[in-house]
């Protein structure tokens, strides 16, 4: 149902093809500067949003601004975070409406939305549960000598490298169709190492309490992942219509995509009966929808973006 | 203006950059560029938070609970991390895609703005913060050099066909800063100016012309004029607030430096984005 709605928004809303008028979404995408300015604003606002929320997250983890009460820091920084988030939401919705059907079937967009919901749930949990005891942990009383930070920092760097290398290996192996349990193992080891680093940090620096640190760590990671996935939307590795593993076809709901699911493309045409032409699995596409999932307006960096 | 115009003899060297180890390994992959680009964005986010909070503090808003020197000390490792990440990933991105950047005015503007921003952050803003808002002679000279470089980058950015719409980001950033640190009356005037300009844009484009594409050249000319008017109003309002503002613990010179420090980084980011968009 959503597919049909977004298809209508992308192709029909505001359109009068008889009079040569494209849909609003197509006009927006085809505009000389409006799309670029909206996209640029979305990315640039990241400098305010991510930067400010991470400062608060790091205070919750007890690794930055330790001598400043959390309540004061939060009170001063939160307006910047909230306003920049509002700008990102507005520009994000506009960008989504430029090609809603493409985004709807993008696995990276879907994952980004999942982590946005998780980040929102974390904020809800923090405000309605953790923050009720704020008076007890607002001030950090135990100073941490600089020497005590060395080992956790090294552990964090190594863990983060293993975690991101593991994640990247899963993407790379899926693209090259060589995904194996080893890729997942590397990723899981990375998660375990990050968890170990977190545990060591909490044991050696007990303030703030565990729920505060957990909420801060989750927020930090969630926004990092949201930014990464947001950037990956521009790349067409796993777009519907390409040969994809079954779970990706399912997760991106490729069955309703105009290009169909992977089986339609993986068919060996030499063994296909003439009565079942391959073209039958490739329905008509709007002129501006690239069937190979080319990133189009998003200008993937590999084609010159930066 | 771009690097090709300035250094046409290094074209061969530029073409060979993607084949330099270890960047050449990434070039062979379809995911390498994306991963580095994501890392670039993450670093930019961290860098942005540090630059904005420190310089807003120098303007007398934001984390005023802390002295400028204390805030600078707390943000320093994070700022280094952000700048280090941006530079490292930026070099790799540049080496993976050098031929486009070599002839890109947006990239040239970005590089000039980046030198300006680095001077502002590591030679001016940090020094001003360490002196609790006081501006030494050395910092003043560095600020002058950085400001001229920023003007140069803005000039390249705004005069190059295809990239010039990107200057809109600096103007909106300027208005955002104005709304954050100015007095109530100035805020109202700023919002009024923006509303008037948008109204004029809509009335001219859709009521007078009956649609932007009916007379596209006239529409674009008016749009540019309205943006320029917005920029002039911004400069006037910012100047008024900086030199008569209410933040007593901050001097006008420190506020001016902080403003251009933020805007120089915004220019770096905006120019970077418009490399891909132009």
XYZ file of C-alpha atoms in Angstrom:
584
model
C 0.000 0.000 0.000
C 2.807 2.379 0.876
C 4.520 1.470 -2.377
C 1.442 2.546 -4.317
C 1.160 5.764 -2.311
C 4.799 6.711 -2.901
C 4.554 5.707 -6.545
C 1.612 8.090 -6.891
C 3.512 10.864 -5.109
C 6.587 10.329 -7.255
C 4.888 9.991 -10.611
C 1.417 11.496 -10.488
C 0.948 14.090 -7.744
C 0.752 17.489 -9.420
C 1.405 16.026 -12.875
C -0.498 16.800 -16.034
C 1.362 14.824 -18.661
C -1.061 15.881 -21.398
C 0.022 19.471 -20.831
C 3.659 18.455 -20.448
C 3.692 19.072 -16.689
C 5.665 16.587 -14.590
C 4.803 15.581 -11.027
C 5.909 17.870 -8.210
C 8.463 15.285 -7.155
C 9.953 15.198 -10.665
C 9.922 18.983 -10.890
C 11.705 19.217 -7.536
C 14.326 16.686 -8.589
C 14.776 18.382 -11.914
C 15.034 21.881 -10.470
C 18.231 23.738 -11.217
C 19.181 24.517 -7.614
C 16.329 23.777 -5.225
C 17.134 20.102 -4.749
C 20.844 20.867 -4.332
C 20.209 23.605 -1.805
C 17.858 21.368 0.175
C 20.340 18.503 0.149
C 23.210 20.837 1.036
C 21.234 22.281 3.948
C 20.439 18.755 5.162
C 24.109 17.772 5.149
C 25.424 21.045 6.577
C 22.945 21.019 9.460
C 24.591 17.759 10.424
C 27.542 19.834 11.644
C 25.331 21.337 14.331
C 23.103 18.396 15.124
C 25.634 15.577 15.320
C 28.316 17.716 16.924
C 26.064 18.937 19.713
C 24.310 15.664 20.477
C 27.636 13.838 20.618
C 28.957 16.338 23.177
C 25.989 15.511 25.420
C 26.397 11.770 24.754
C 30.051 11.953 25.730
C 29.123 13.746 28.950
C 26.635 10.953 29.673
C 29.414 8.449 29.120
C 31.601 10.428 31.503
C 34.365 11.041 28.953
C 33.900 14.781 28.320
C 32.777 17.825 30.312
C 33.001 15.762 33.501
C 33.315 18.802 35.731
C 30.215 20.479 34.338
C 26.825 19.370 35.735
C 24.922 17.386 33.130
C 21.776 19.463 33.610
C 23.593 22.711 32.778
C 25.337 21.267 29.742
C 22.121 19.715 28.465
C 20.163 22.923 29.032
C 22.677 24.995 27.057
C 23.258 22.567 24.193
C 19.796 21.065 23.749
C 18.263 24.077 21.918
C 20.948 23.809 19.200
C 20.357 20.073 18.908
C 16.569 20.372 18.760
C 16.472 23.230 16.235
C 19.046 21.620 13.960
C 17.158 18.329 14.199
C 13.976 20.115 13.141
C 15.795 21.543 10.100
C 17.141 18.095 9.256
C 13.660 16.560 9.532
C 12.083 19.213 7.271
C 14.831 19.002 4.646
C 14.900 15.216 4.989
C 11.164 14.940 4.306
C 11.509 17.224 1.279
C 14.357 15.097 -0.078
C 12.323 11.949 0.554
C 9.372 13.404 -1.346
C 11.608 14.043 -4.347
C 11.745 10.297 -5.018
C 9.757 8.522 -2.331
C 9.451 5.229 -4.172
C 13.232 4.954 -4.595
C 13.809 5.662 -0.911
C 11.014 3.341 0.143
C 12.780 0.443 -1.564
C 16.268 1.428 -0.419
C 17.633 -0.961 2.182
C 19.865 1.807 3.558
C 16.927 4.179 3.941
C 14.950 1.486 5.729
C 17.841 0.736 8.068
C 18.274 4.450 8.688
C 14.594 4.711 9.653
C 14.931 1.720 12.001
C 17.858 3.368 13.793
C 16.008 6.701 13.887
C 13.168 4.929 15.681
C 15.618 3.236 18.037
C 17.301 6.590 18.747
C 13.878 8.105 19.452
C 13.036 5.217 21.788
C 16.329 5.787 23.585
C 15.517 9.483 24.023
C 12.073 8.519 25.357
C 13.593 6.016 27.782
C 16.178 8.549 28.917
C 13.674 11.326 29.575
C 11.019 9.182 31.203
C 13.210 6.797 33.144
C 16.888 7.679 33.480
C 16.513 11.423 33.847
C 14.145 11.032 36.817
C 17.186 10.326 38.971
C 19.246 13.150 37.455
C 19.852 14.845 40.799
C 21.797 11.771 41.943
C 24.281 11.786 39.063
C 24.192 15.366 37.793
C 27.626 16.103 39.240
C 30.553 13.778 38.847
C 32.540 13.707 42.069
C 35.426 11.439 41.195
C 38.144 13.031 39.073
C 39.824 10.808 36.509
C 43.576 11.137 36.093
C 44.764 11.475 32.517
C 46.809 8.272 32.858
C 43.622 6.289 33.537
C 42.257 7.258 30.127
C 45.057 5.760 28.062
C 44.038 2.095 28.157
C 40.289 2.661 27.523
C 41.164 4.979 24.641
C 43.401 2.363 23.016
C 40.724 -0.288 23.605
C 38.090 1.955 22.033
C 40.180 2.683 18.951
C 40.991 -0.991 18.365
C 37.376 -2.067 19.017
C 35.983 0.580 16.678
C 38.392 -0.469 13.917
C 37.380 -4.144 14.269
C 33.670 -3.224 14.437
C 33.684 -1.007 11.358
C 36.030 -3.311 9.438
C 33.658 -6.193 10.206
C 30.654 -4.162 9.048
C 32.454 -3.084 5.896
C 33.490 -6.677 5.158
C 29.830 -7.745 5.304
C 28.892 -5.059 2.764
C 31.869 -5.832 0.529
C 31.255 -9.587 0.637
C 27.548 -9.152 -0.079
C 28.368 -7.015 -3.109
C 30.856 -9.576 -4.381
C 28.473 -12.436 -3.487
C 31.076 -14.031 -1.202
C 29.415 -13.442 2.152
C 30.494 -16.050 4.670
C 30.085 -16.639 8.426
C 33.588 -15.218 8.863
C 32.344 -11.760 7.892
C 29.617 -11.936 10.506
C 32.094 -13.314 13.028
C 34.395 -10.316 12.540
C 31.462 -7.978 13.024
C 30.277 -9.789 16.159
C 33.820 -9.753 17.564
C 33.824 -5.993 16.984
C 30.565 -5.620 18.896
C 31.933 -7.789 21.707
C 35.110 -5.693 21.861
C 33.106 -2.481 22.025
C 30.985 -3.976 24.797
C 34.147 -5.039 26.619
C 35.579 -1.541 26.323
C 32.336 -0.110 27.640
C 32.356 -2.558 30.570
C 35.996 -1.747 31.420
C 35.260 1.978 31.245
C 32.313 1.593 33.606
C 34.282 -0.513 36.067
C 37.163 1.943 36.223
C 34.995 5.081 36.121
C 31.702 4.227 37.870
C 30.212 7.705 37.442
C 27.705 8.418 35.910
C 25.640 5.284 36.668
C 25.243 2.465 34.165
C 21.794 3.439 32.729
C 23.095 6.933 31.920
C 26.191 5.552 30.226
C 24.144 2.971 28.321
C 21.788 5.632 27.023
C 24.700 7.875 26.020
C 26.559 5.024 24.292
C 23.450 3.929 22.424
C 22.711 7.467 21.269
C 26.305 7.983 20.108
C 26.347 4.742 18.128
C 22.840 5.210 16.744
C 23.612 8.616 15.268
C 26.923 7.403 13.840
C 25.090 4.528 12.142
C 22.273 6.820 10.942
C 24.801 9.141 9.270
C 26.644 6.237 7.652
C 23.462 4.627 6.348
C 22.202 8.009 5.195
C 25.304 8.425 3.060
C 25.051 4.888 1.695
C 21.568 5.623 0.307
C 23.325 7.366 -2.573
C 24.977 4.108 -3.653
C 23.168 1.526 -5.732
C 24.870 -1.660 -4.514
C 21.704 -3.217 -3.126
C 18.986 -1.518 -5.124
C 15.957 -3.565 -6.088
C 16.237 -4.948 -9.596
C 19.833 -6.075 -9.032
C 20.770 -9.639 -8.215
C 20.438 -9.648 -4.426
C 20.411 -12.230 -1.659
C 16.900 -13.252 -0.659
C 16.944 -11.461 2.692
C 17.777 -8.138 1.008
C 14.993 -8.576 -1.537
C 12.629 -9.268 1.323
C 13.904 -6.419 3.502
C 13.639 -3.864 0.676
C 10.257 -5.250 -0.452
C 11.638 -5.647 -3.950
C 8.674 -7.787 -4.981
C 6.691 -4.588 -5.532
C 9.526 -2.717 -7.245
C 8.954 -2.122 -10.979
C 12.081 -4.107 -11.787
C 10.937 -7.065 -9.720
C 13.075 -9.332 -7.554
C 16.427 -10.946 -8.193
C 15.148 -14.154 -9.757
C 13.915 -12.202 -12.733
C 17.433 -11.034 -13.475
C 19.357 -14.149 -12.491
C 17.421 -16.256 -14.963
C 19.762 -17.852 -17.455
C 18.203 -16.670 -20.679
C 19.781 -19.483 -22.657
C 17.605 -21.935 -20.726
C 14.481 -19.828 -20.739
C 11.670 -20.771 -23.025
C 10.861 -18.249 -25.667
C 7.300 -18.111 -24.391
C 8.635 -16.570 -21.170
C 10.493 -13.499 -22.346
C 12.757 -11.862 -19.822
C 11.195 -8.538 -20.751
C 8.014 -9.701 -19.089
C 9.708 -9.386 -15.722
C 10.846 -5.872 -16.400
C 7.785 -3.666 -16.305
C 7.746 -0.217 -17.749
C 9.644 2.283 -15.721
C 9.172 5.982 -15.558
C 11.771 7.716 -17.679
C 13.636 9.097 -14.695
C 13.889 5.825 -12.768
C 17.067 4.018 -13.593
C 16.376 0.286 -13.557
C 19.905 -0.510 -12.514
C 19.367 1.568 -9.398
C 21.759 4.291 -10.426
C 21.985 6.833 -7.709
C 20.757 9.637 -9.926
C 20.562 13.036 -8.286
C 22.314 11.952 -5.142
C 25.587 12.057 -7.059
C 27.479 9.276 -5.338
C 30.923 10.406 -4.463
C 32.458 7.861 -6.747
C 31.033 9.928 -9.531
C 32.411 13.119 -8.222
C 30.559 13.976 -5.067
C 32.329 14.867 -1.883
C 39.327 29.662 -10.972
C 40.554 26.139 -10.235
C 43.803 24.239 -9.682
C 44.028 23.341 -13.376
C 44.181 27.037 -14.303
C 46.834 27.707 -11.685
C 48.957 24.596 -12.133
C 48.348 23.153 -15.620
C 51.703 21.357 -15.595
C 50.814 18.950 -12.805
C 48.046 17.211 -14.728
C 50.071 14.022 -15.106
C 50.781 13.878 -11.393
C 47.101 14.454 -10.637
C 46.075 11.624 -12.969
C 48.450 9.276 -11.165
C 47.124 9.958 -7.671
C 44.501 7.165 -7.634
C 47.260 4.655 -8.330
C 49.319 5.601 -5.287
C 49.394 2.913 -2.577
C 47.335 2.399 -0.381
C 44.655 4.528 -2.063
C 44.969 2.284 -5.116
C 43.589 -0.596 -3.048
C 40.447 1.385 -2.289
C 40.107 2.381 -5.917
C 39.691 -1.275 -6.798
C 36.645 -1.623 -4.563
C 33.104 -0.402 -5.136
C 32.583 0.329 -1.428
C 35.852 2.072 -0.506
C 34.858 5.566 -1.547
C 31.533 5.326 0.279
C 33.133 4.189 3.532
C 35.722 6.975 3.450
C 33.026 9.487 2.582
C 30.900 8.379 5.543
C 33.955 8.734 7.800
C 34.451 12.239 6.348
C 30.883 13.174 7.284
C 31.222 11.775 10.809
C 34.422 13.757 11.348
C 32.737 16.860 9.963
C 29.936 16.444 12.497
C 32.360 16.237 15.415
C 34.410 19.137 14.084
C 31.264 21.218 13.552
C 30.037 20.751 17.107
C 33.399 21.829 18.561
C 33.840 24.839 16.259
C 30.298 26.094 16.743
C 30.195 25.723 20.529
C 33.602 27.338 21.074
C 33.001 30.263 18.766
C 29.465 30.885 20.007
C 30.978 31.032 23.486
C 33.368 33.701 22.223
C 30.300 35.539 20.945
C 28.806 35.366 24.426
C 26.213 32.620 23.944
C 25.981 28.861 24.401
C 28.120 27.252 27.078
C 28.579 30.453 29.098
C 28.846 28.404 32.313
C 32.434 27.747 31.330
C 35.124 30.336 30.713
C 36.349 30.460 27.092
C 39.719 29.026 28.119
C 38.112 26.151 30.027
C 35.796 25.338 27.128
C 38.669 25.487 24.645
C 40.644 23.064 26.796
C 37.738 20.618 27.009
C 36.980 20.755 23.291
C 40.609 20.629 22.134
C 41.005 16.815 21.875
C 37.644 16.477 20.148
C 38.470 19.301 17.740
C 41.795 17.659 16.887
C 40.007 14.359 16.366
C 37.443 15.985 14.076
C 39.985 17.960 12.071
C 42.302 14.958 11.833
C 39.455 12.778 10.571
C 38.313 15.360 8.041
C 41.830 15.934 6.694
C 42.766 12.257 6.534
C 39.543 11.183 4.830
C 39.587 14.310 2.667
C 43.038 13.487 1.313
C 41.930 9.941 0.454
C 38.734 11.215 -1.198
C 40.782 13.716 -3.171
C 43.264 11.064 -4.295
C 40.466 8.745 -5.381
C 38.792 11.397 -7.479
C 41.514 13.882 -8.431
C 40.657 14.746 -12.017
C 37.234 16.129 -11.170
C 38.644 18.095 -8.246
C 41.538 19.422 -10.340
C 39.136 21.318 -12.578
C 36.503 22.118 -9.959
C 36.102 25.751 -8.815
C 34.146 24.482 -5.796
C 37.134 22.360 -4.736
C 39.460 25.332 -5.175
C 37.133 27.460 -3.019
C 37.011 24.650 -0.469
C 40.791 24.425 -0.201
C 41.195 28.192 0.233
C 38.397 28.227 2.803
C 39.989 25.294 4.602
C 43.311 27.087 5.005
C 41.345 30.059 6.320
C 39.318 27.857 8.689
C 42.414 26.075 10.006
C 44.099 29.423 10.710
C 40.957 30.677 12.436
C 40.556 27.546 14.567
C 44.172 26.832 15.476
C 45.763 30.258 15.234
C 43.039 32.679 16.257
C 39.939 31.318 18.034
C 41.932 29.048 20.329
C 44.320 31.889 21.180
C 41.448 34.288 21.831
C 39.756 31.695 24.053
C 42.972 31.063 25.992
C 43.120 34.813 26.684
C 39.464 34.779 27.815
C 38.336 36.796 24.795
C 41.384 39.030 24.553
C 42.921 39.379 21.091
C 46.699 39.514 20.923
C 48.556 41.221 18.090
C 49.620 37.857 16.672
C 46.053 36.597 16.697
C 44.920 39.785 14.994
C 47.444 39.357 12.155
C 46.480 35.694 11.749
C 42.800 36.669 11.757
C 43.459 39.253 9.037
C 45.197 36.685 6.833
C 42.452 34.119 7.449
C 39.750 36.674 6.701
C 41.345 37.627 3.371
C 41.630 33.979 2.423
C 37.983 33.464 3.319
C 36.984 36.428 1.156
C 38.981 34.907 -1.694
C 37.203 31.593 -1.310
C 33.818 33.309 -1.174
C 34.755 35.224 -4.311
C 35.643 32.034 -6.206
C 32.565 30.263 -4.859
C 30.119 33.019 -5.736
C 31.559 33.941 -9.142
C 31.894 30.440 -10.592
C 29.033 29.213 -12.729
C 27.375 26.182 -11.235
C 28.754 26.605 -7.746
C 27.463 30.080 -6.951
C 24.065 28.896 -5.635
C 26.043 27.245 -2.820
C 26.798 30.659 -1.298
C 23.173 30.524 -0.158
C 24.400 28.184 2.628
C 26.758 30.817 4.042
C 23.956 33.386 4.050
C 21.549 31.035 5.837
C 24.314 30.105 8.303
C 24.869 33.817 8.918
C 21.173 34.329 9.634
C 21.168 31.292 11.934
C 24.091 32.751 13.903
C 22.339 36.111 13.992
C 19.172 34.539 15.414
C 21.204 32.712 18.059
C 23.209 35.593 19.478
C 21.346 38.810 18.680
C 18.827 40.779 20.716
C 15.097 40.330 20.341
C 14.549 43.367 18.113
C 17.327 42.366 15.715
C 15.893 38.851 15.538
C 12.505 40.221 14.617
C 14.022 42.461 11.946
C 16.042 39.533 10.546
C 12.979 37.297 10.373
C 11.041 40.138 8.773
C 13.719 40.656 6.122
C 13.768 36.933 5.291
C 9.960 36.800 5.123
C 9.867 39.829 2.819
C 12.479 38.379 0.482
C 10.697 35.020 0.283
C 7.414 36.813 -0.345
C 8.967 38.907 -3.108
C 10.446 35.707 -4.631
C 7.065 33.981 -4.683
C 5.102 37.026 -5.892
C 7.535 37.767 -8.724
C 8.046 34.164 -9.790
C 4.476 32.918 -9.612
C 2.158 35.956 -9.743
C 4.061 38.390 -11.976
C 5.704 35.869 -14.306
C 3.026 33.193 -13.915
C 5.720 30.599 -13.207
C 9.541 30.672 -13.094
C 9.936 28.952 -16.455
C 7.856 31.520 -18.356
C 10.817 33.889 -18.256
C 13.594 31.941 -16.655
C 16.363 34.512 -17.131
C 14.290 37.273 -15.544
C 13.325 34.964 -12.701
C 16.925 33.906 -11.993
C 18.116 37.506 -12.187
C 15.545 38.561 -9.617
C 16.290 35.558 -7.419
C 19.989 36.501 -7.414
C 19.127 40.096 -6.597
C 16.963 39.006 -3.673
C 19.736 36.779 -2.316
C 22.180 39.674 -2.631
C 19.761 41.943 -0.767
C 19.493 39.289 1.924
C 23.287 39.170 2.182
C 23.564 42.953 2.477
C 20.888 43.033 5.193
C 22.702 40.205 6.984
C 26.024 42.058 6.975
C 24.320 45.164 8.359
C 22.463 43.311 11.101
C 25.483 41.231 12.094
C 27.660 44.325 12.189
C 25.105 46.151 14.339
C 24.905 43.252 16.818
C 28.636 42.652 16.940
C 29.519 46.254 17.675
C 26.589 47.169 19.933
C 25.652 43.710 21.293
C 24.820 42.928 24.891
C 27.329 40.150 25.543
C 29.577 42.178 27.836
C 32.150 39.487 28.538
C 33.007 39.361 24.847
C 34.679 42.140 22.857
C 33.440 43.127 19.376
C 36.717 41.947 17.849
C 36.423 38.533 19.507
C 32.835 38.261 18.310
C 33.873 39.167 14.783
C 36.643 36.576 14.817
C 34.276 33.925 16.159
C 31.710 34.718 13.473
C 34.194 34.343 10.627
C 35.671 31.237 12.202
C 32.272 29.526 12.017
C 31.521 30.874 8.537
C 34.873 29.718 7.188
C 34.114 26.120 8.235
C 30.604 26.424 6.795
C 32.226 27.525 3.530
C 34.509 24.473 3.601
C 31.539 22.148 4.043
C 29.283 23.955 1.564
C 31.962 24.078 -1.125
C 32.622 20.379 -0.561
C 28.983 19.580 -1.089
C 28.815 21.677 -4.247
C 31.725 19.835 -5.810
C 29.265 17.018 -6.305
C 26.284 19.205 -7.091
C 27.888 21.518 -9.657
